[in-house]
CSV table of C-alpha atoms and ligand atoms in Angstrom, one decimal:
chain,number,residue,atom,x,y,z
A,3,MET,CA,16.1,47.6,17.3
A,4,LYS,CA,13.5,47.5,20.0
A,5,THR,CA,10.1,47.1,18.3
A,6,HIS,CA,6.8,45.4,20.3
A,7,VAL,CA,6.2,42.3,18.1
A,8,ALA,CA,8.9,40.4,16.1
A,9,ILE,CA,6.9,38.7,13.6
A,10,VAL,CA,8.7,35.1,12.0
A,11,GLY,CA,7.9,35.3,8.6
A,12,ALA,CA,6.1,37.4,5.8
A,13,GLY,CA,4.1,34.1,4.3
A,14,PRO,CA,0.1,35.3,4.5
A,15,ALA,CA,-0.1,35.6,7.9
A,16,GLY,CA,3.6,37.0,9.3
A,17,LEU,CA,2.7,39.6,6.8
A,18,LEU,CA,-2.1,40.1,7.7
A,19,LEU,CA,-0.3,40.1,11.1
A,20,GLY,CA,2.0,43.0,11.1
A,21,HIS,CA,-0.3,45.1,8.9
A,22,LEU,CA,-3.3,44.9,11.2
A,23,LEU,CA,-1.3,45.9,14.3
A,24,ARG,CA,0.0,48.7,12.7
A,25,ALA,CA,-3.9,49.6,11.9
A,26,GLU,CA,-4.2,49.9,15.5
A,27,GLY,CA,-0.4,51.8,16.0
A,28,ILE,CA,1.0,49.0,17.2
A,29,GLU,CA,5.4,48.6,16.6
A,30,CYS,CA,5.9,45.3,14.8
A,31,VAL,CA,8.7,44.7,12.6
A,32,VAL,CA,8.6,40.8,10.3
A,33,VAL,CA,11.5,38.9,9.4
A,34,GLU,CA,11.5,36.9,6.2
A,35,ARG,CA,14.1,34.2,5.3
A,36,GLN,CA,13.4,33.8,2.0
A,37,THR,CA,13.4,37.0,-0.8
A,38,GLY,CA,9.8,38.7,-1.7
A,39,ASP,CA,10.4,36.9,-5.0
A,40,TYR,CA,10.5,34.2,-4.0
A,41,VAL,CA,8.0,33.9,-1.5
A,42,LEU,CA,5.5,35.0,-3.8
A,43,GLY,CA,6.7,32.3,-6.5
A,44,ARG,CA,5.4,28.9,-4.8
A,45,ILE,CA,1.6,28.3,-5.7
A,46,ARG,CA,-1.1,27.4,-3.2
A,47,ALA,CA,-4.0,29.2,-2.1
A,48,GLY,CA,-6.8,29.4,-4.1
A,49,VAL,CA,-9.9,29.5,-2.0
A,50,LEU,CA,-10.3,32.5,0.1
A,51,GLU,CA,-13.5,32.2,3.1
A,52,ALA,CA,-15.5,35.1,4.2
A,53,ILE,CA,-13.1,36.4,7.0
A,54,THR,CA,-10.0,36.5,4.7
A,55,VAL,CA,-12.2,38.8,2.5
A,56,ASN,CA,-13.4,40.6,5.6
A,57,LEU,CA,-9.9,40.7,7.4
A,58,MET,CA,-8.8,42.7,3.8
A,59,GLU,CA,-11.5,45.4,3.6
A,60,ARG,CA,-11.1,45.9,7.3
A,61,LEU,CA,-7.6,46.9,6.5
A,62,GLY,CA,-9.2,49.0,2.9
A,63,LEU,CA,-6.7,46.8,0.9
A,64,ASP,CA,-9.3,44.6,-1.0
A,65,ALA,CA,-9.7,47.1,-4.2
A,66,ARG,CA,-7.0,43.9,-6.4
A,67,LEU,CA,-9.0,40.9,-4.2
A,68,LYS,CA,-12.8,43.1,-5.1
A,69,ALA,CA,-12.3,43.9,-8.6
A,70,GLU,CA,-10.0,40.8,-9.6
A,71,GLY,CA,-11.7,38.0,-7.4
A,72,LEU,CA,-14.2,35.5,-9.0
A,73,VAL,CA,-17.5,34.9,-6.7
A,74,GLU,CA,-18.2,31.5,-6.1
A,75,GLU,CA,-21.9,30.2,-5.0
A,76,GLY,CA,-21.0,27.0,-4.9
A,77,PHE,CA,-19.2,23.7,-6.6
A,78,ASN,CA,-18.9,19.7,-7.3
A,79,LEU,CA,-18.0,17.3,-5.8
A,80,ALA,CA,-17.9,14.3,-8.4
A,81,ASP,CA,-18.9,10.8,-7.4
A,82,GLY,CA,-18.0,8.9,-11.6
A,83,GLU,CA,-21.2,9.1,-11.9
A,84,ARG,CA,-22.8,12.3,-12.1
A,85,LEU,CA,-22.0,15.8,-9.6
A,86,ILE,CA,-23.8,16.3,-7.0
A,87,ARG,CA,-23.9,20.5,-6.4
A,88,ILE,CA,-23.1,21.8,-3.0
A,89,ASP,CA,-25.1,25.2,-3.1
A,90,VAL,CA,-22.9,26.9,-1.1
A,91,ALA,CA,-24.8,30.4,-1.5
A,92,ASN,CA,-28.2,28.7,-0.7
A,93,LEU,CA,-27.8,26.4,1.8
A,94,THR,CA,-25.6,29.5,4.2
A,95,GLY,CA,-26.6,32.9,2.4
A,96,GLN,CA,-22.4,33.3,2.6
A,97,THR,CA,-20.1,32.7,-0.6
A,98,VAL,CA,-16.5,32.1,-0.8
A,99,THR,CA,-13.8,34.1,-3.3
A,100,VAL,CA,-11.3,32.1,-5.3
A,101,TYR,CA,-8.2,34.6,-5.4
A,102,GLY,CA,-4.9,33.2,-5.2
A,103,GLN,CA,-2.9,33.4,-2.0
A,104,THR,CA,0.0,34.9,-4.2
A,105,GLU,CA,-2.2,38.1,-5.0
A,106,VAL,CA,-2.7,38.1,-1.2
A,107,THR,CA,0.6,38.0,-0.4
A,108,ARG,CA,1.5,40.4,-3.5
A,109,ASP,CA,-1.2,43.0,-2.1
A,110,LEU,CA,-0.1,42.5,1.4
A,111,MET,CA,4.1,42.8,0.1
A,112,ASP,CA,3.0,45.8,-1.6
A,113,ALA,CA,1.2,48.0,1.0
A,114,ALA,CA,3.9,47.2,4.0
A,115,PRO,CA,6.1,50.3,3.0
A,116,GLU,CA,3.1,52.9,2.4
A,117,ARG,CA,1.5,51.5,6.5
A,118,GLY,CA,4.9,51.6,7.4
A,119,LEU,CA,5.3,47.8,7.8
A,120,PRO,CA,8.7,47.6,8.5
A,121,VAL,CA,9.9,43.2,6.3
A,122,LEU,CA,13.3,42.2,6.5
A,123,TYR,CA,13.9,39.9,3.5
A,124,GLY,CA,16.5,37.9,3.2
A,125,ALA,CA,17.5,37.1,7.2
A,126,GLY,CA,19.5,34.2,7.7
A,127,ASP,CA,19.6,32.0,11.2
A,128,VAL,CA,16.7,33.0,13.0
A,129,ALA,CA,16.6,32.4,16.3
A,130,LEU,CA,14.5,33.0,18.9
A,131,HIS,CA,15.0,33.5,22.8
A,132,GLU,CA,13.9,33.3,26.2
A,133,ILE,CA,10.1,33.3,25.1
A,134,GLU,CA,9.4,32.1,28.6
A,135,SER,CA,10.4,36.2,30.0
A,136,ASP,CA,8.5,39.6,29.4
A,137,ALA,CA,11.3,40.5,27.5
A,138,PRO,CA,12.2,38.0,24.6
A,139,TYR,CA,14.3,39.0,21.4
A,140,LEU,CA,15.4,37.5,18.3
A,141,THR,CA,19.1,36.8,15.9
A,142,PHE,CA,19.7,36.6,12.6
A,143,THR,CA,21.5,38.0,10.0
A,144,HIS,CA,21.0,41.0,7.6
A,145,GLU,CA,22.7,42.4,4.8
A,146,GLY,CA,26.4,40.7,6.2
A,147,ARG,CA,25.5,41.8,9.7
A,148,GLN,CA,24.7,40.3,12.6
A,149,GLU,CA,21.2,41.7,14.7
A,150,ARG,CA,19.3,41.3,17.6
A,151,LEU,CA,15.4,42.4,17.5
A,152,ASP,CA,14.1,42.7,21.2
A,153,ALA,CA,10.2,42.8,22.0
A,154,ARG,CA,7.3,42.1,24.3
A,155,PHE,CA,5.7,39.4,21.7
A,156,ILE,CA,7.1,37.2,19.1
A,157,VAL,CA,5.2,35.9,17.2
A,158,GLY,CA,5.7,32.6,14.6
A,159,CYS,CA,4.7,32.2,11.7
A,160,ASP,CA,6.4,30.9,9.6
A,161,GLY,CA,5.6,27.4,8.4
A,162,PHE,CA,5.4,24.1,9.3
A,163,HIS,CA,9.4,24.2,9.1
A,164,GLY,CA,10.0,27.4,10.9
A,165,PRO,CA,12.3,27.6,13.9
A,166,SER,CA,9.2,29.2,16.1
A,167,ARG,CA,7.0,26.7,17.3
A,168,LYS,CA,10.3,24.5,18.0
A,169,ALA,CA,11.3,27.3,20.5
A,170,ILE,CA,8.2,25.6,22.8
A,171,PRO,CA,10.2,23.4,25.0
A,172,ALA,CA,9.3,19.4,24.7
A,173,ARG,CA,8.0,19.3,27.6
A,174,VAL,CA,5.0,21.6,27.1
A,175,ALA,CA,4.0,20.4,23.8
A,176,ARG,CA,1.4,18.7,22.2
A,177,GLU,CA,1.8,16.6,18.8
A,178,TYR,CA,-1.2,15.1,16.7
A,179,GLU,CA,-0.5,13.6,13.4
A,180,ARG,CA,-1.8,12.3,10.2
A,181,VAL,CA,0.2,11.5,7.0
A,182,TYR,CA,-1.3,11.0,4.3
A,183,PRO,CA,-0.2,7.8,1.5
A,184,PHE,CA,-0.7,10.9,-1.3
A,185,GLY,CA,0.2,13.7,-2.5
A,186,TRP,CA,-1.5,16.5,-4.7
A,187,LEU,CA,0.0,17.0,-8.4
A,188,GLY,CA,-0.9,20.2,-8.9
A,189,ILE,CA,-0.9,22.1,-12.6
A,190,LEU,CA,-1.6,25.6,-13.4
A,191,ALA,CA,-2.2,26.4,-16.4
A,192,ASP,CA,-2.8,30.5,-18.3
A,193,VAL,CA,-6.2,28.4,-19.9
A,194,PRO,CA,-10.0,28.8,-19.3
A,195,PRO,CA,-11.1,26.6,-16.3
A,196,CYS,CA,-13.1,24.2,-17.7
A,197,ASN,CA,-16.2,24.8,-14.8
A,198,HIS,CA,-17.7,27.8,-14.1
A,199,GLU,CA,-17.4,26.1,-10.0
A,200,LEU,CA,-14.6,24.1,-9.0
A,201,ILE,CA,-15.3,20.3,-9.1
A,202,TYR,CA,-13.6,17.4,-6.3
A,203,ALA,CA,-13.9,14.5,-8.5
A,204,ASN,CA,-13.5,10.6,-6.5
A,205,HIS,CA,-13.1,8.2,-9.7
A,206,GLU,CA,-11.3,4.8,-8.8
A,207,ARG,CA,-8.4,5.8,-10.3
A,208,GLY,CA,-8.5,8.8,-7.3
A,209,PHE,CA,-8.0,11.9,-6.7
A,210,ALA,CA,-9.5,15.3,-9.4
A,211,LEU,CA,-9.8,19.0,-8.3
A,212,ALA,CA,-10.2,21.1,-11.1
A,213,SER,CA,-10.4,24.9,-9.4
A,214,MET,CA,-8.7,28.1,-10.8
A,215,ARG,CA,-7.4,31.1,-10.1
A,216,SER,CA,-9.4,33.4,-12.5
A,217,HIS,CA,-11.8,33.5,-16.1
A,218,VAL,CA,-8.2,32.9,-17.8
A,219,ARG,CA,-6.0,30.6,-14.8
A,220,SER,CA,-6.4,27.3,-14.1
A,221,ARG,CA,-5.5,25.1,-11.4
A,222,TYR,CA,-5.5,21.3,-11.3
A,223,TYR,CA,-4.9,18.3,-8.7
A,224,VAL,CA,-4.7,15.2,-9.3
A,225,ASP,CA,-3.6,12.7,-6.3
A,226,VAL,CA,-0.6,10.5,-7.4
A,227,PRO,CA,1.6,7.7,-4.7
A,228,LEU,CA,4.1,9.4,-2.3
A,229,THR,CA,6.8,7.3,-4.5
A,230,GLU,CA,6.6,9.3,-7.8
A,231,LYS,CA,8.7,11.9,-9.1
A,232,ILE,CA,7.5,14.8,-11.3
A,233,GLU,CA,9.5,14.5,-14.0
A,234,ASP,CA,8.1,11.1,-14.5
A,235,TRP,CA,4.8,13.5,-15.1
A,236,SER,CA,4.8,15.3,-18.6
A,237,ASP,CA,1.7,17.9,-19.4
A,238,GLU,CA,0.1,15.6,-21.4
A,239,ARG,CA,0.2,12.3,-19.1
A,240,ILE,CA,-1.9,14.6,-16.3
A,241,TRP,CA,-4.2,16.5,-18.3
A,242,ASP,CA,-5.0,12.7,-19.6
A,243,GLU,CA,-5.9,11.8,-15.9
A,244,LEU,CA,-7.2,14.7,-15.8
A,245,ALA,CA,-10.0,13.7,-18.5
A,246,ILE,CA,-10.5,11.0,-17.1
A,247,ARG,CA,-11.0,11.6,-13.9
A,248,LEU,CA,-13.2,14.5,-13.7
A,249,GLY,CA,-15.4,12.6,-15.9
A,250,PRO,CA,-16.7,13.1,-19.8
A,251,ASP,CA,-18.4,16.6,-19.0
A,252,ALA,CA,-16.1,18.4,-17.5
A,253,ALA,CA,-13.2,16.5,-19.8
A,254,ALA,CA,-15.1,17.8,-23.0
A,255,GLN,CA,-15.8,21.4,-22.0
A,256,MET,CA,-11.2,21.2,-20.8
A,257,THR,CA,-8.5,23.2,-22.9
A,258,ARG,CA,-5.3,21.7,-22.4
A,259,GLY,CA,-2.5,24.6,-22.6
A,260,PRO,CA,1.4,24.2,-21.4
A,261,SER,CA,2.1,23.9,-17.4
A,262,ILE,CA,3.5,27.4,-16.0
A,263,GLU,CA,3.9,25.1,-13.1
A,264,LYS,CA,3.8,22.1,-12.1
A,265,SER,CA,4.3,20.3,-8.7
A,266,ILE,CA,3.4,16.8,-6.2
A,267,ALA,CA,2.7,18.5,-2.8
A,268,PRO,CA,2.4,15.8,1.0
A,269,LEU,CA,-0.5,15.8,2.5
A,270,ARG,CA,-0.7,15.5,5.9
A,271,SER,CA,-2.7,16.2,9.2
A,272,TYR,CA,-0.8,18.0,12.2
A,273,VAL,CA,-2.0,20.5,14.8
A,274,PHE,CA,0.5,21.3,17.6
A,275,GLU,CA,-0.4,22.1,20.6
A,276,PRO,CA,-0.1,24.5,22.8
A,277,MET,CA,-0.6,27.7,20.2
A,278,ARG,CA,0.9,30.6,23.1
A,279,HIS,CA,4.0,29.7,25.2
A,280,GLY,CA,5.5,32.9,27.7
A,281,SER,CA,5.6,35.2,25.1
A,282,LEU,CA,5.8,32.7,22.4
A,283,LEU,CA,2.4,33.1,19.5
A,284,LEU,CA,1.7,30.6,17.0
A,285,CYS,CA,-0.3,31.5,13.6
A,286,GLY,CA,-1.3,29.6,11.0
A,287,ASP,CA,0.9,26.5,9.3
A,288,ALA,CA,3.5,27.2,12.3
A,289,ALA,CA,0.7,25.2,14.0
A,290,HIS,CA,-1.0,23.6,11.9
A,291,ILE,CA,-1.1,22.2,8.6
A,292,VAL,CA,-4.5,20.7,7.0
A,293,PRO,CA,-4.7,18.6,3.8
A,294,PRO,CA,-5.6,20.7,1.1
A,295,THR,CA,-9.3,18.8,0.2
A,296,GLY,CA,-12.0,21.5,1.5
A,297,ALA,CA,-9.6,24.7,1.4
A,298,LYS,CA,-9.0,25.3,5.0
A,299,GLY,CA,-5.4,25.7,6.0
A,300,LEU,CA,-4.7,30.0,3.8
A,301,ASN,CA,-8.5,31.1,5.6
A,302,LEU,CA,-7.1,28.6,9.1
A,303,ALA,CA,-3.8,31.1,9.0
A,304,ALA,CA,-6.3,34.4,9.0
A,305,SER,CA,-8.5,33.0,11.8
A,306,ASP,CA,-5.6,32.8,14.0
A,307,VAL,CA,-3.8,36.2,12.7
A,308,HIS,CA,-8.1,37.7,13.6
A,309,TYR,CA,-7.2,35.8,16.9
A,310,ALA,CA,-4.0,37.0,17.5
A,311,ALA,CA,-4.7,40.0,16.2
A,312,GLN,CA,-7.6,41.4,18.8
A,313,ALA,CA,-5.6,39.8,22.5
A,314,LEU,CA,-3.0,41.9,21.2
A,315,THR,CA,-4.4,44.3,20.1
A,316,GLY,CA,-6.6,43.7,23.8
A,317,PHE,CA,-2.8,44.0,25.5
A,318,PHE,CA,-1.2,46.9,24.7
A,319,LYS,CA,-4.4,49.6,24.1
A,320,ALA,CA,-6.4,48.5,27.0
A,321,GLY,CA,-3.5,46.3,29.5
A,322,ASP,CA,-5.6,43.4,28.8
A,323,ALA,CA,-2.7,39.8,29.8
A,324,ASP,CA,-5.7,37.4,30.3
A,325,ALA,CA,-6.3,38.4,26.5
A,326,ILE,CA,-3.1,36.9,25.9
A,327,ALA,CA,-4.0,34.2,28.1
A,328,GLY,CA,-7.1,33.4,25.6
A,329,TYR,CA,-5.4,33.1,22.5
A,330,ALA,CA,-5.1,29.4,22.3
A,331,ALA,CA,-7.6,27.8,23.4
A,332,LYS,CA,-9.7,30.4,20.4
A,333,ALA,CA,-7.6,29.9,17.7
A,334,LEU,CA,-7.3,26.2,18.3
A,335,ALA,CA,-10.7,25.4,19.4
A,336,ARG,CA,-11.9,27.2,15.0
A,337,VAL,CA,-8.8,24.8,14.0
A,338,TRP,CA,-10.1,21.8,15.8
A,339,LYS,CA,-13.6,21.9,13.3
A,340,SER,CA,-11.5,22.5,10.4
A,341,GLU,CA,-9.1,19.6,10.6
A,342,ARG,CA,-12.4,17.5,11.3
A,343,PHE,CA,-13.4,19.1,8.0
A,344,SER,CA,-10.3,18.6,5.8
A,345,TRP,CA,-9.7,15.0,7.1
A,346,SER,CA,-13.6,14.0,6.5
A,347,LEU,CA,-13.6,15.4,2.6
A,348,THR,CA,-10.6,14.0,2.1
A,349,LYS,CA,-11.2,10.8,3.7
A,350,LEU,CA,-14.4,10.5,1.3
A,351,MET,CA,-13.1,11.7,-2.1
A,352,HIS,CA,-9.3,9.7,-2.0
A,353,ARG,CA,-8.9,5.9,-2.9
A,354,PHE,CA,-6.8,5.2,0.0
A,355,PRO,CA,-4.3,1.9,-0.7
A,356,ASP,CA,-5.4,0.4,2.3
A,357,ASP,CA,-8.9,0.8,2.2
A,358,GLY,CA,-11.1,-2.9,0.8
A,359,PRO,CA,-14.3,-2.9,0.2
A,360,PHE,CA,-16.7,-1.7,2.8
A,361,GLU,CA,-14.3,1.2,2.8
A,362,ARG,CA,-14.9,1.4,-0.5
A,363,ALA,CA,-18.5,1.0,0.3
A,364,MET,CA,-18.8,3.6,2.9
A,365,GLN,CA,-18.2,6.4,0.8
A,366,VAL,CA,-20.3,5.6,-1.6
A,367,ALA,CA,-23.2,5.2,1.4
A,368,GLU,CA,-21.5,9.0,2.0
A,369,LEU,CA,-22.0,10.0,-1.6
A,370,ASP,CA,-25.1,9.2,-2.2
A,371,TYR,CA,-26.4,10.1,0.7
A,372,ILE,CA,-24.5,13.6,0.6
A,373,ALA,CA,-26.9,14.2,-3.0
A,374,THR,CA,-30.1,13.5,-1.4
A,375,SER,CA,-30.2,15.3,2.1
A,376,ARG,CA,-29.7,18.6,2.0
A,377,ALA,CA,-28.3,18.4,5.9
A,378,ALA,CA,-25.8,16.3,4.8
A,379,GLN,CA,-25.4,19.4,1.9
A,380,THR,CA,-25.6,22.4,5.2
A,381,SER,CA,-23.8,20.9,7.2
A,382,ILE,CA,-20.6,20.7,4.0
A,383,ALA,CA,-21.6,24.3,3.0
A,384,GLU,CA,-21.2,25.7,6.4
A,385,ASN,CA,-17.4,24.1,7.1
A,386,TYR,CA,-17.0,25.3,3.3
A,387,VAL,CA,-17.8,28.7,3.6
A,388,GLY,CA,-16.5,28.9,7.0
A,389,LEU,CA,-17.3,28.7,10.6
A,390,PRO,CA,-17.9,31.9,12.4
A,391,VAL,CA,-15.1,33.4,13.8
B,409,RFL,P1,3.8,29.9,4.8
B,409,RFL,O1,2.8,30.0,4.0
B,409,RFL,O2,4.3,28.7,4.8
B,409,RFL,O3,5.0,30.9,4.7
B,409,RFL,C1,6.1,31.0,6.3
B,409,RFL,C2,6.3,32.2,6.3
B,409,RFL,O4,7.6,32.2,6.9
B,409,RFL,C3,9.8,31.7,5.9
B,409,RFL,N1,9.8,30.9,7.0
B,409,RFL,C4,11.0,31.9,7.6
B,409,RFL,N2,11.2,33.0,7.9
B,409,RFL,C5,11.8,33.1,9.2
B,409,RFL,N3,13.1,32.2,9.1
B,409,RFL,C6,12.5,31.0,10.0
B,409,RFL,N4,14.0,30.5,9.4
B,409,RFL,C7,11.9,30.6,8.4
B,409,RFL,N5,11.5,29.7,8.2
B,409,RFL,C8,10.3,30.1,7.6
B,409,RFL,C9,9.3,31.3,5.1
B,409,RFL,O5,9.7,31.8,4.1
B,409,RFL,C10,7.4,31.9,4.6
B,409,RFL,O6,7.3,33.0,3.4
B,409,RFL,O7,2.6,29.7,6.8
B,409,RFL,P2,1.0,30.9,6.6
B,409,RFL,O8,1.3,32.6,6.6
B,409,RFL,O9,0.5,30.3,8.1
B,409,RFL,O10,0.2,30.1,5.6
B,409,RFL,C11,-0.8,29.7,5.7
B,409,RFL,C12,-0.6,28.7,4.6
B,409,RFL,O11,1.0,28.8,3.0
B,409,RFL,C13,-1.2,27.3,4.0
B,409,RFL,O12,-2.1,26.9,4.6
B,409,RFL,C14,-1.6,28.1,2.2
B,409,RFL,O13,-1.4,28.1,1.3
B,409,RFL,C15,-2.9,25.9,2.1
B,409,RFL,N6,-3.3,25.8,0.8
B,409,RFL,C16,-4.3,25.8,1.2
B,409,RFL,N7,-5.1,26.7,2.0
B,409,RFL,C17,-6.2,27.7,1.2
B,409,RFL,O14,-6.7,28.2,2.7
B,409,RFL,N8,-7.1,26.9,0.6
B,409,RFL,C18,-6.5,26.7,-0.6
B,409,RFL,O15,-6.7,26.1,-1.6
B,409,RFL,C19,-5.1,26.1,-0.2
B,409,RFL,N9,-4.7,25.3,-1.7
B,409,RFL,C20,-2.5,25.0,-0.2
B,409,RFL,C21,-3.5,24.7,-1.3
B,409,RFL,C22,-1.6,24.1,0.0
B,409,RFL,C23,-1.2,23.8,-0.6
B,409,RFL,N10,0.8,23.5,-0.3
B,409,RFL,C24,1.5,23.8,-1.4
B,409,RFL,C25,0.8,23.8,0.3
B,409,RFL,C26,-2.8,24.2,-2.2
B,409,RFL,C27,-1.4,23.6,-1.7
B,409,RFL,C28,-0.8,23.0,-3.1
B,410,PHB,C1,-6.7,25.5,-5.5
B,410,PHB,O1,-7.0,26.5,-6.4
B,410,PHB,O2,-5.2,25.4,-5.5
B,410,PHB,C2,-7.6,24.6,-4.6
B,410,PHB,C3,-8.6,24.6,-4.0
B,410,PHB,C4,-9.6,24.1,-3.9
B,410,PHB,C5,-8.6,23.1,-3.1
B,410,PHB,C6,-7.5,23.7,-2.4
B,410,PHB,C7,-6.6,24.2,-3.9
B,410,PHB,O3,-9.8,22.8,-1.9
C-alpha cells in the first residue's frame, strides 16, 4: 500500500488530522490498534475550546456538536467557603463547549467512509521504519495479513503509549516530566448535573470536580492516592466524598445514581521534544500529557493537528518544505503554555501529601487574590478558553 501521509492512531488527533488532509485532497491512511468500539469506550475529555469546535465546523462535522453541546460561559473554583465564579464570556468574549471526546470521536469515525478516509482498525504490531529518509513506511498486521504502508510522511497520533515517539532516536530526544502523587477517580452517571457550570473544588479532604456531558449525564471526579483500588470505591462512597468536598450548596443539588463508568487515571505533566524528526511528526498525547485540571489535553491535540495539517498542506500543495520544518516550534510554543496552565491549576486546587502550612497558605492567598482581582480572573479565563492558535 502507498499513500502520502500514514497516520498512526485513530483517537481524536488521528481522525481529525485525517479529515483535515482529505478535505485538502491529500491522501492518507489511519492505522489503529484497537477496534472502533474500544476507542469509543474510553471516557475522557468533556470540555472543548473554540479551536476544537472550529475545526469540526470547518469540516462540516459539527451538526450534532451544535445541537447537543452545552455552551458554557463560566466555571467555578470552590475553596471550601465560597464559589469563585470565573465569568469567562465577560472576561474574554469567548465560551467553551461541553461535548464529550467520545462524541467528537464518534462524529469523526462515522464520517470517515463518506469522506474517503481509510481507517484500518485492529492493526497489530505497528512499527515505523526509515523515518530519517524521504520514504518512511509502516509495517503491521491486519486481518491476518502482514502489511506495509509506504508514505512521504508518518504522523504519530498514537497517544502516550504508542510506538511513534519511541521511533525518534534517543540522541535527539529530550523529555520533561512531572508525575503527581495522586490520580483522579472519575464517575459517569445518568443524573442531571448539580450545577450548570463546572466546579473545581479544593477541600481539606482533597480535590473534587463537578462536570457533565449533557443535562441528564454527569461526570464527577475526586483525587485519590495512587495506591487506591477502584474496587474499594462503591458508588455510594464516591457520592458521599463528592458531597463533602464540593460543599453543602452543590451537595444539596447533587442527584446520585448508579455509575455507568468508573476509573482512576494517574496525573502527569510530560513534554517530548522534538515534535518532528525527519519525516515523522508527533501530535497530541504522543508528544505531551497534561494533568486534566483545566481540560487542555484534547484541545492541545486539536491545535497540534491544526498546525500539522497546515504544514502538510503547505508541503503537498505548494512544495513548501519549510512548513514541515517549522511545525515543531509552532506546536511546542502553545504546548508549553498549556502545560504551564494545567500545572498551575493542579497545584492550586490539590492538597499534595508533602505540602506543609506554607504551601497551604500560598493556596489560600492565591485563591483570595483570584476572588478579588479581575486581572487574575482574566488570566485564568483566557487560558481556560484556549490561547490563540
Ligand atoms: P488518544 O486519545 O490516546 O488516541 C491515541 C490512539 O492511538 C492508538 N494507538 C495505536 N494505534 C496503532 N498502533 C499502536 N501501537 C497504538 N498505540 C496506541 C490508541 O488505541 C488510540 O486510539 O490520543 P490523542 O488522539 O492524542 O487524544 C488525546 C486525548 O485523548 C487526551 O489528551 C484527553 O483525553 C485528555 N483529557 C482531557 N482533555 C481535554 O481537552 N479536556 C478534558 O476535559 C479532558 N479530560 C482527559 C480528561 C484525559 C483523561 N484520562 C483518562 C487520561 C479526563 C481524563 C480522565
Ligand atoms: C470532564 O468533564 O471529563 C472534565 C472536565 C474538566 C476537566 C477535566 C475533565 O478539567
